[in-house]
Amino acid sequence: MSVFKRFTDIVNANLHNLLEKAEDPEKMLSYVIDEMEEALVDVRVSAAEQLAEKKNRQRQLAEKERQILVWQEKAALALEKKREDLAKAALTAKQQSVKEQETINEEIAEIEKHILMI
């Protein structure tokens, strides 16, 4: 049994010695810096994606605002023509656009929160 114990001790000592040699402080510091640089790249990519998404949502918001005005104009025109059914339909469509606009505003607020957390 003592031969196995002695063999195990020698192997453990040699492994421990190899690990100590491998733990070069310069190499460890270089490794940590590389990891931090990779994390920074990931953060920049994430921020760029969030900013692009925000810009996309802002375009959608501008389009919804335009649609709301169009539906309002169509409702007014329908009332001038004494077509209350068309006016009602236009106002219903306007209402839907307003709801979509509110949703987009909420999405923009969420994106801005994510950007601040980055």
mmCIF file of N, CA and C in Angstrom:
data_model
loop_
_atom_site.group_PDB
_atom_site.id
_atom_site.type_symbol
_atom_site.label_atom_id
_atom_site.label_comp_id
_atom_site.label_asym_id
_atom_site.label_seq_id
_atom_site.Cartn_x
_atom_site.Cartn_y
_atom_site.Cartn_z
ATOM 1 N N MET A 1 0.816 -1.177 0.000
ATOM 2 C CA MET A 1 0.000 0.000 0.000
ATOM 3 C C MET A 1 0.871 1.257 0.000
ATOM 4 N N SER A 2 1.974 1.232 0.670
ATOM 5 C CA SER A 2 2.828 2.407 0.770
ATOM 6 C C SER A 2 3.432 2.779 -0.592
ATOM 7 N N VAL A 3 3.601 1.805 -1.478
ATOM 8 C CA VAL A 3 4.130 2.102 -2.807
ATOM 9 C C VAL A 3 3.110 2.952 -3.583
ATOM 10 N N PHE A 4 1.833 2.569 -3.490
ATOM 11 C CA PHE A 4 0.790 3.343 -4.164
ATOM 12 C C PHE A 4 0.663 4.746 -3.574
ATOM 13 N N LYS A 5 0.770 4.810 -2.278
ATOM 14 C CA LYS A 5 0.676 6.109 -1.594
ATOM 15 C C LYS A 5 1.832 6.998 -2.027
ATOM 16 N N ARG A 6 3.006 6.411 -2.073
ATOM 17 C CA ARG A 6 4.185 7.177 -2.462
ATOM 18 C C ARG A 6 4.071 7.621 -3.918
ATOM 19 N N PHE A 7 3.599 6.723 -4.793
ATOM 20 C CA PHE A 7 3.403 7.054 -6.207
ATOM 21 C C PHE A 7 2.400 8.192 -6.370
ATOM 22 N N THR A 8 1.315 8.121 -5.620
ATOM 23 C CA THR A 8 0.282 9.170 -5.657
ATOM 24 C C THR A 8 0.857 10.495 -5.187
ATOM 25 N N ASP A 9 1.648 10.475 -4.134
ATOM 26 C CA ASP A 9 2.265 11.700 -3.632
ATOM 27 C C ASP A 9 3.197 12.321 -4.665
ATOM 28 N N ILE A 10 3.965 11.486 -5.353
ATOM 29 C CA ILE A 10 4.904 11.992 -6.370
ATOM 30 C C ILE A 10 4.140 12.617 -7.538
ATOM 31 N N VAL A 11 3.093 11.927 -7.979
ATOM 32 C CA VAL A 11 2.287 12.454 -9.090
ATOM 33 C C VAL A 11 1.619 13.771 -8.684
ATOM 34 N N ASN A 12 1.063 13.802 -7.489
ATOM 35 C CA ASN A 12 0.426 15.037 -7.007
ATOM 36 C C ASN A 12 1.430 16.181 -6.906
ATOM 37 N N ALA A 13 2.618 15.888 -6.423
ATOM 38 C CA ALA A 13 3.655 16.916 -6.293
ATOM 39 C C ALA A 13 4.049 17.447 -7.666
ATOM 40 N N ASN A 14 4.217 16.536 -8.618
ATOM 41 C CA ASN A 14 4.588 16.955 -9.975
ATOM 42 C C ASN A 14 3.468 17.792 -10.621
ATOM 43 N N LEU A 15 2.230 17.378 -10.435
ATOM 44 C CA LEU A 15 1.100 18.146 -10.987
ATOM 45 C C LEU A 15 1.021 19.526 -10.344
ATOM 46 N N HIS A 16 1.198 19.577 -9.048
ATOM 47 C CA HIS A 16 1.180 20.847 -8.334
ATOM 48 C C HIS A 16 2.291 21.764 -8.846
ATOM 49 N N ASN A 17 3.460 21.198 -9.078
ATOM 50 C CA ASN A 17 4.597 21.952 -9.585
ATOM 51 C C ASN A 17 4.294 22.504 -10.987
ATOM 52 N N LEU A 18 3.688 21.691 -11.832
ATOM 53 C CA LEU A 18 3.332 22.140 -13.185
ATOM 54 C C LEU A 18 2.301 23.274 -13.144
ATOM 55 N N LEU A 19 1.324 23.149 -12.267
ATOM 56 C CA LEU A 19 0.301 24.190 -12.145
ATOM 57 C C LEU A 19 0.900 25.509 -11.670
ATOM 58 N N GLU A 20 1.837 25.435 -10.733
ATOM 59 C CA GLU A 20 2.480 26.660 -10.250
ATOM 60 C C GLU A 20 3.269 27.331 -11.359
ATOM 61 N N LYS A 21 3.929 26.548 -12.207
ATOM 62 C CA LYS A 21 4.687 27.109 -13.317
ATOM 63 C C LYS A 21 3.736 27.720 -14.352
ATOM 64 N N ALA A 22 2.578 27.120 -14.532
ATOM 65 C CA ALA A 22 1.614 27.607 -15.517
ATOM 66 C C ALA A 22 0.962 28.913 -15.079
ATOM 67 N N GLU A 23 0.925 29.185 -13.797
ATOM 68 C CA GLU A 23 0.293 30.394 -13.288
ATOM 69 C C GLU A 23 1.246 31.582 -13.331
ATOM 70 N N ASP A 24 1.667 31.920 -14.520
ATOM 71 C CA ASP A 24 2.514 33.086 -14.725
ATOM 72 C C ASP A 24 1.649 34.339 -14.570
ATOM 73 N N PRO A 25 2.005 35.254 -13.675
ATOM 74 C CA PRO A 25 1.170 36.450 -13.449
ATOM 75 C C PRO A 25 0.939 37.274 -14.713
ATOM 76 N N GLU A 26 1.944 37.378 -15.553
ATOM 77 C CA GLU A 26 1.780 38.135 -16.794
ATOM 78 C C GLU A 26 0.747 37.484 -17.695
ATOM 79 N N LYS A 27 0.812 36.166 -17.784
ATOM 80 C CA LYS A 27 -0.145 35.439 -18.623
ATOM 81 C C LYS A 27 -1.557 35.564 -18.053
ATOM 82 N N MET A 28 -1.680 35.470 -16.737
ATOM 83 C CA MET A 28 -2.994 35.580 -16.111
ATOM 84 C C MET A 28 -3.574 36.983 -16.330
ATOM 85 N N LEU A 29 -2.740 38.001 -16.179
ATOM 86 C CA LEU A 29 -3.195 39.371 -16.382
ATOM 87 C C LEU A 29 -3.591 39.592 -17.844
ATOM 88 N N SER A 30 -2.800 39.065 -18.735
ATOM 89 C CA SER A 30 -3.113 39.167 -20.159
ATOM 90 C C SER A 30 -4.447 38.483 -20.472
ATOM 91 N N TYR A 31 -4.656 37.340 -19.860
ATOM 92 C CA TYR A 31 -5.913 36.600 -20.052
ATOM 93 C C TYR A 31 -7.102 37.415 -19.540
ATOM 94 N N VAL A 32 -6.961 38.023 -18.372
ATOM 95 C CA VAL A 32 -8.048 38.828 -17.800
ATOM 96 C C VAL A 32 -8.336 40.031 -18.699
ATOM 97 N N ILE A 33 -7.299 40.658 -19.213
ATOM 98 C CA ILE A 33 -7.483 41.810 -20.107
ATOM 99 C C ILE A 33 -8.203 41.379 -21.384
ATOM 100 N N ASP A 34 -7.804 40.240 -21.933
ATOM 101 C CA ASP A 34 -8.480 39.729 -23.134
ATOM 102 C C ASP A 34 -9.960 39.476 -22.871
ATOM 103 N N GLU A 35 -10.257 38.908 -21.726
ATOM 104 C CA GLU A 35 -11.657 38.647 -21.361
ATOM 105 C C GLU A 35 -12.436 39.951 -21.242
ATOM 106 N N MET A 36 -11.815 40.954 -20.649
ATOM 107 C CA MET A 36 -12.481 42.249 -20.488
ATOM 108 C C MET A 36 -12.707 42.917 -21.843
ATOM 109 N N GLU A 37 -11.747 42.801 -22.746
ATOM 110 C CA GLU A 37 -11.901 43.375 -24.087
ATOM 111 C C GLU A 37 -13.031 42.684 -24.845
ATOM 112 N N GLU A 38 -13.137 41.361 -24.700
ATOM 113 C CA GLU A 38 -14.232 40.634 -25.338
ATOM 114 C C GLU A 38 -15.581 41.075 -24.762
ATOM 115 N N ALA A 39 -15.627 41.278 -23.460
ATOM 116 C CA ALA A 39 -16.868 41.743 -22.826
ATOM 117 C C ALA A 39 -17.221 43.142 -23.329
ATOM 118 N N LEU A 40 -16.238 43.985 -23.503
ATOM 119 C CA LEU A 40 -16.470 45.338 -24.007
ATOM 120 C C LEU A 40 -17.030 45.297 -25.428
ATOM 121 N N VAL A 41 -16.498 44.427 -26.250
ATOM 122 C CA VAL A 41 -16.999 44.276 -27.618
ATOM 123 C C VAL A 41 -18.464 43.822 -27.579
ATOM 124 N N ASP A 42 -18.763 42.867 -26.711
ATOM 125 C CA ASP A 42 -20.145 42.386 -26.586
ATOM 126 C C ASP A 42 -21.080 43.517 -26.150
ATOM 127 N N VAL A 43 -20.635 44.342 -25.216
ATOM 128 C CA VAL A 43 -21.455 45.459 -24.745
ATOM 129 C C VAL A 43 -21.677 46.463 -25.874
ATOM 130 N N ARG A 44 -20.642 46.747 -26.631
ATOM 131 C CA ARG A 44 -20.785 47.692 -27.749
ATOM 132 C C ARG A 44 -21.747 47.162 -28.802
ATOM 133 N N VAL A 45 -21.646 45.876 -29.105
ATOM 134 C CA VAL A 45 -22.556 45.277 -30.081
ATOM 135 C C VAL A 45 -23.990 45.354 -29.569
ATOM 136 N N SER A 46 -24.181 45.026 -28.312
ATOM 137 C CA SER A 46 -25.510 45.077 -27.727
ATOM 138 C C SER A 46 -26.065 46.499 -27.751
ATOM 139 N N ALA A 47 -25.242 47.473 -27.417
ATOM 140 C CA ALA A 47 -25.681 48.872 -27.426
ATOM 141 C C ALA A 47 -26.044 49.310 -28.844
ATOM 142 N N ALA A 48 -25.251 48.915 -29.811
ATOM 143 C CA ALA A 48 -25.541 49.280 -31.202
ATOM 144 C C ALA A 48 -26.858 48.662 -31.664
ATOM 145 N N GLU A 49 -27.093 47.408 -31.279
ATOM 146 C CA GLU A 49 -28.353 46.752 -31.641
ATOM 147 C C GLU A 49 -29.537 47.467 -31.004
ATOM 148 N N GLN A 50 -29.394 47.844 -29.738
ATOM 149 C CA GLN A 50 -30.483 48.539 -29.043
ATOM 150 C C GLN A 50 -30.749 49.914 -29.672
ATOM 151 N N LEU A 51 -29.694 50.625 -30.022
ATOM 152 C CA LEU A 51 -29.870 51.934 -30.659
ATOM 153 C C LEU A 51 -30.535 51.804 -32.028
ATOM 154 N N ALA A 52 -30.158 50.778 -32.775
ATOM 155 C CA ALA A 52 -30.790 50.548 -34.078
ATOM 156 C C ALA A 52 -32.271 50.207 -33.906
ATOM 157 N N GLU A 53 -32.571 49.411 -32.913
ATOM 158 C CA GLU A 53 -33.966 49.056 -32.637
ATOM 159 C C GLU A 53 -34.765 50.293 -32.224
ATOM 160 N N LYS A 54 -34.160 51.150 -31.423
ATOM 161 C CA LYS A 54 -34.841 52.383 -31.001
ATOM 162 C C LYS A 54 -35.136 53.267 -32.211
ATOM 163 N N LYS A 55 -34.157 53.394 -33.092
ATOM 164 C CA LYS A 55 -34.350 54.213 -34.288
ATOM 165 C C LYS A 55 -35.465 53.634 -35.160
ATOM 166 N N ASN A 56 -35.515 52.323 -35.277
ATOM 167 C CA ASN A 56 -36.566 51.658 -36.044
ATOM 168 C C ASN A 56 -37.938 51.949 -35.436
ATOM 169 N N ARG A 57 -38.030 51.846 -34.120
ATOM 170 C CA ARG A 57 -39.299 52.117 -33.433
ATOM 171 C C ARG A 57 -39.697 53.583 -33.598
ATOM 172 N N GLN A 58 -38.735 54.488 -33.587
ATOM 173 C CA GLN A 58 -39.043 55.903 -33.769
ATOM 174 C C GLN A 58 -39.601 56.168 -35.174
ATOM 175 N N ARG A 59 -39.071 55.444 -36.181
ATOM 176 C CA ARG A 59 -39.625 55.549 -37.532
ATOM 177 C C ARG A 59 -41.068 55.055 -37.557
ATOM 178 N N GLN A 60 -41.312 53.930 -36.878
ATOM 179 C CA GLN A 60 -42.667 53.398 -36.812
ATOM 180 C C GLN A 60 -43.599 54.391 -36.110
ATOM 181 N N LEU A 61 -43.091 55.026 -35.075
ATOM 182 C CA LEU A 61 -43.885 56.007 -34.336
ATOM 183 C C LEU A 61 -44.271 57.179 -35.244
ATOM 184 N N ALA A 62 -43.333 57.672 -36.026
ATOM 185 C CA ALA A 62 -43.619 58.771 -36.952
ATOM 186 C C ALA A 62 -44.664 58.349 -37.979
ATOM 187 N N GLU A 63 -44.568 57.119 -38.445
ATOM 188 C CA GLU A 63 -45.556 56.602 -39.403
ATOM 189 C C GLU A 63 -46.943 56.510 -38.763
ATOM 190 N N LYS A 64 -47.011 56.066 -37.530
ATOM 191 C CA LYS A 64 -48.300 55.991 -36.825
ATOM 192 C C LYS A 64 -48.896 57.384 -36.652
ATOM 193 N N GLU A 65 -48.069 58.355 -36.328
ATOM 194 C CA GLU A 65 -48.560 59.727 -36.184
ATOM 195 C C GLU A 65 -49.142 60.230 -37.501
ATOM 196 N N ARG A 66 -48.464 59.906 -38.593
ATOM 197 C CA ARG A 66 -48.958 60.290 -39.915
ATOM 198 C C ARG A 66 -50.293 59.601 -40.194
ATOM 199 N N GLN A 67 -50.389 58.305 -39.863
ATOM 200 C CA GLN A 67 -51.638 57.563 -40.082
ATOM 201 C C GLN A 67 -52.787 58.150 -39.266
ATOM 202 N N ILE A 68 -52.500 58.557 -38.053
ATOM 203 C CA ILE A 68 -53.541 59.149 -37.198
ATOM 204 C C ILE A 68 -54.099 60.403 -37.854
ATOM 205 N N LEU A 69 -53.222 61.240 -38.381
ATOM 206 C CA LEU A 69 -53.683 62.458 -39.064
ATOM 207 C C LEU A 69 -54.506 62.129 -40.301
ATOM 208 N N VAL A 70 -54.067 61.131 -41.059
ATOM 209 C CA VAL A 70 -54.802 60.725 -42.264
ATOM 210 C C VAL A 70 -56.197 60.236 -41.900
ATOM 211 N N TRP A 71 -56.279 59.396 -40.856
ATOM 212 C CA TRP A 71 -57.599 58.886 -40.452
ATOM 213 C C TRP A 71 -58.493 60.017 -39.942
ATOM 214 N N GLN A 72 -57.897 60.977 -39.254
ATOM 215 C CA GLN A 72 -58.679 62.122 -38.776
ATOM 216 C C GLN A 72 -59.231 62.919 -39.966
ATOM 217 N N GLU A 73 -58.388 63.144 -40.967
ATOM 218 C CA GLU A 73 -58.821 63.869 -42.168
ATOM 219 C C GLU A 73 -59.921 63.102 -42.906
ATOM 220 N N LYS A 74 -59.760 61.769 -42.983
ATOM 221 C CA LYS A 74 -60.774 60.957 -43.663
ATOM 222 C C LYS A 74 -62.101 61.016 -42.912
ATOM 223 N N ALA A 75 -62.046 61.015 -41.585
ATOM 224 C CA ALA A 75 -63.273 61.103 -40.793
ATOM 225 C C ALA A 75 -63.958 62.447 -41.023
ATOM 226 N N ALA A 76 -63.173 63.516 -41.054
ATOM 227 C CA ALA A 76 -63.743 64.850 -41.288
ATOM 228 C C ALA A 76 -64.361 64.935 -42.682
ATOM 229 N N LEU A 77 -63.679 64.393 -43.667
ATOM 230 C CA LEU A 77 -64.194 64.397 -45.034
ATOM 231 C C LEU A 77 -65.488 63.592 -45.127
ATOM 232 N N ALA A 78 -65.522 62.457 -44.456
ATOM 233 C CA ALA A 78 -66.729 61.627 -44.470
ATOM 234 C C ALA A 78 -67.895 62.365 -43.829
ATOM 235 N N LEU A 79 -67.644 63.111 -42.783
ATOM 236 C CA LEU A 79 -68.708 63.891 -42.144
ATOM 237 C C LEU A 79 -69.197 65.013 -43.060
ATOM 238 N N GLU A 80 -68.264 65.621 -43.792
ATOM 239 C CA GLU A 80 -68.666 66.647 -44.758
ATOM 240 C C GLU A 80 -69.594 66.069 -45.821
ATOM 241 N N LYS A 81 -69.333 64.842 -46.205
ATOM 242 C CA LYS A 81 -70.134 64.157 -47.226
ATOM 243 C C LYS A 81 -71.367 63.492 -46.623
ATOM 244 N N LYS A 82 -71.553 63.702 -45.307
ATOM 245 C CA LYS A 82 -72.690 63.130 -44.567
ATOM 246 C C LYS A 82 -72.686 61.599 -44.617
ATOM 247 N N ARG A 83 -71.469 61.036 -44.506
ATOM 248 C CA ARG A 83 -71.307 59.574 -44.461
ATOM 249 C C ARG A 83 -70.802 59.198 -43.081
ATOM 250 N N GLU A 84 -71.732 59.142 -42.153
ATOM 251 C CA GLU A 84 -71.375 58.844 -40.772
ATOM 252 C C GLU A 84 -70.777 57.453 -40.612
ATOM 253 N N ASP A 85 -71.208 56.517 -41.447
ATOM 254 C CA ASP A 85 -70.662 55.164 -41.374
ATOM 255 C C ASP A 85 -69.170 55.159 -41.711
ATOM 256 N N LEU A 86 -68.798 55.922 -42.745
ATOM 257 C CA LEU A 86 -67.375 56.008 -43.117
ATOM 258 C C LEU A 86 -66.583 56.781 -42.057
ATOM 259 N N ALA A 87 -67.209 57.811 -41.499
ATOM 260 C CA ALA A 87 -66.537 58.592 -40.454
ATOM 261 C C ALA A 87 -66.273 57.716 -39.237
ATOM 262 N N LYS A 88 -67.268 56.913 -38.877
ATOM 263 C CA LYS A 88 -67.112 56.014 -37.733
ATOM 264 C C LYS A 88 -65.992 55.005 -37.985
ATOM 265 N N ALA A 89 -65.952 54.463 -39.204
ATOM 266 C CA ALA A 89 -64.900 53.496 -39.553
ATOM 267 C C ALA A 89 -63.522 54.163 -39.499
ATOM 268 N N ALA A 90 -63.442 55.405 -39.986
ATOM 269 C CA ALA A 90 -62.165 56.128 -39.970
ATOM 270 C C ALA A 90 -61.730 56.405 -38.534
ATOM 271 N N LEU A 91 -62.671 56.772 -37.681
ATOM 272 C CA LEU A 91 -62.325 57.033 -36.279
ATOM 273 C C LEU A 91 -61.933 55.746 -35.557
ATOM 274 N N THR A 92 -62.543 54.638 -35.928
ATOM 275 C CA THR A 92 -62.149 53.343 -35.352
ATOM 276 C C THR A 92 -60.717 52.998 -35.755
ATOM 277 N N ALA A 93 -60.408 53.232 -37.036
ATOM 278 C CA ALA A 93 -59.042 52.984 -37.508
ATOM 279 C C ALA A 93 -58.057 53.922 -36.819
ATOM 280 N N LYS A 94 -58.475 55.162 -36.619
ATOM 281 C CA LYS A 94 -57.617 56.120 -35.913
ATOM 282 C C LYS A 94 -57.351 55.633 -34.491
ATOM 283 N N GLN A 95 -58.408 55.169 -33.832
ATOM 284 C CA GLN A 95 -58.274 54.661 -32.456
ATOM 285 C C GLN A 95 -57.271 53.508 -32.403
ATOM 286 N N GLN A 96 -57.336 52.609 -33.393
ATOM 287 C CA GLN A 96 -56.395 51.489 -33.451
ATOM 288 C C GLN A 96 -54.966 51.999 -33.626
ATOM 289 N N SER A 97 -54.795 53.009 -34.481
ATOM 290 C CA SER A 97 -53.464 53.588 -34.690
ATOM 291 C C SER A 97 -52.945 54.239 -33.413
ATOM 292 N N VAL A 98 -53.835 54.875 -32.649
ATOM 293 C CA VAL A 98 -53.430 55.495 -31.382
ATOM 294 C C VAL A 98 -52.951 54.420 -30.407
ATOM 295 N N LYS A 99 -53.669 53.289 -30.346
ATOM 296 C CA LYS A 99 -53.246 52.186 -29.464
ATOM 297 C C LYS A 99 -51.878 51.652 -29.888
ATOM 298 N N GLU A 100 -51.681 51.491 -31.191
ATOM 299 C CA GLU A 100 -50.389 51.018 -31.694
ATOM 300 C C GLU A 100 -49.292 52.024 -31.377
ATOM 301 N N GLN A 101 -49.628 53.312 -31.463
ATOM 302 C CA GLN A 101 -48.670 54.365 -31.128
ATOM 303 C C GLN A 101 -48.259 54.256 -29.657
ATOM 304 N N GLU A 102 -49.214 54.020 -28.780
ATOM 305 C CA GLU A 102 -48.910 53.874 -27.355
ATOM 306 C C GLU A 102 -48.010 52.669 -27.110
ATOM 307 N N THR A 103 -48.283 51.579 -27.819
ATOM 308 C CA THR A 103 -47.446 50.373 -27.687
ATOM 309 C C THR A 103 -46.013 50.670 -28.120
ATOM 310 N N ILE A 104 -45.873 51.373 -29.228
ATOM 311 C CA ILE A 104 -44.533 51.711 -29.722
ATOM 312 C C ILE A 104 -43.820 52.616 -28.715
ATOM 313 N N ASN A 105 -44.542 53.567 -28.125
ATOM 314 C CA ASN A 105 -43.934 54.436 -27.107
ATOM 315 C C ASN A 105 -43.436 53.617 -25.921
ATOM 316 N N GLU A 106 -44.221 52.621 -25.508
ATOM 317 C CA GLU A 106 -43.795 51.751 -24.402
ATOM 318 C C GLU A 106 -42.555 50.958 -24.780
ATOM 319 N N GLU A 107 -42.508 50.474 -26.026
ATOM 320 C CA GLU A 107 -41.336 49.723 -26.488
ATOM 321 C C GLU A 107 -40.094 50.609 -26.497
ATOM 322 N N ILE A 108 -40.260 51.849 -26.922
ATOM 323 C CA ILE A 108 -39.126 52.782 -26.929
ATOM 324 C C ILE A 108 -38.633 53.016 -25.502
ATOM 325 N N ALA A 109 -39.553 53.154 -24.569
ATOM 326 C CA ALA A 109 -39.164 53.348 -23.165
ATOM 327 C C ALA A 109 -38.388 52.132 -22.648
ATOM 328 N N GLU A 110 -38.830 50.922 -23.015
ATOM 329 C CA GLU A 110 -38.118 49.699 -22.607
ATOM 330 C C GLU A 110 -36.718 49.658 -23.203
ATOM 331 N N ILE A 111 -36.615 50.013 -24.462
ATOM 332 C CA ILE A 111 -35.306 50.013 -25.125
ATOM 333 C C ILE A 111 -34.381 51.013 -24.433
ATOM 334 N N GLU A 112 -34.912 52.180 -24.086
ATOM 335 C CA GLU A 112 -34.090 53.187 -23.403
ATOM 336 C C GLU A 112 -33.620 52.672 -22.040
ATOM 337 N N LYS A 113 -34.468 51.916 -21.346
ATOM 338 C CA LYS A 113 -34.035 51.305 -20.080
ATOM 339 C C LYS A 113 -32.879 50.352 -20.306
ATOM 340 N N HIS A 114 -32.995 49.527 -21.345
ATOM 341 C CA HIS A 114 -31.910 48.571 -21.651
ATOM 342 C C HIS A 114 -30.621 49.292 -22.003
ATOM 343 N N ILE A 115 -30.753 50.379 -22.747
ATOM 344 C CA ILE A 115 -29.555 51.131 -23.133
ATOM 345 C C ILE A 115 -28.877 51.695 -21.881
ATOM 346 N N LEU A 116 -29.664 52.198 -20.945
ATOM 347 C CA LEU A 116 -29.079 52.756 -19.722
ATOM 348 C C LEU A 116 -28.413 51.684 -18.868
ATOM 349 N N MET A 117 -28.925 50.457 -18.930
ATOM 350 C CA MET A 117 -28.345 49.372 -18.137
ATOM 351 C C MET A 117 -27.055 48.846 -18.755
ATOM 352 N N ILE A 118 -26.835 49.126 -20.023
ATOM 353 C CA ILE A 118 -25.632 48.635 -20.694
ATOM 354 C C ILE A 118 -24.461 49.403 -20.287
#
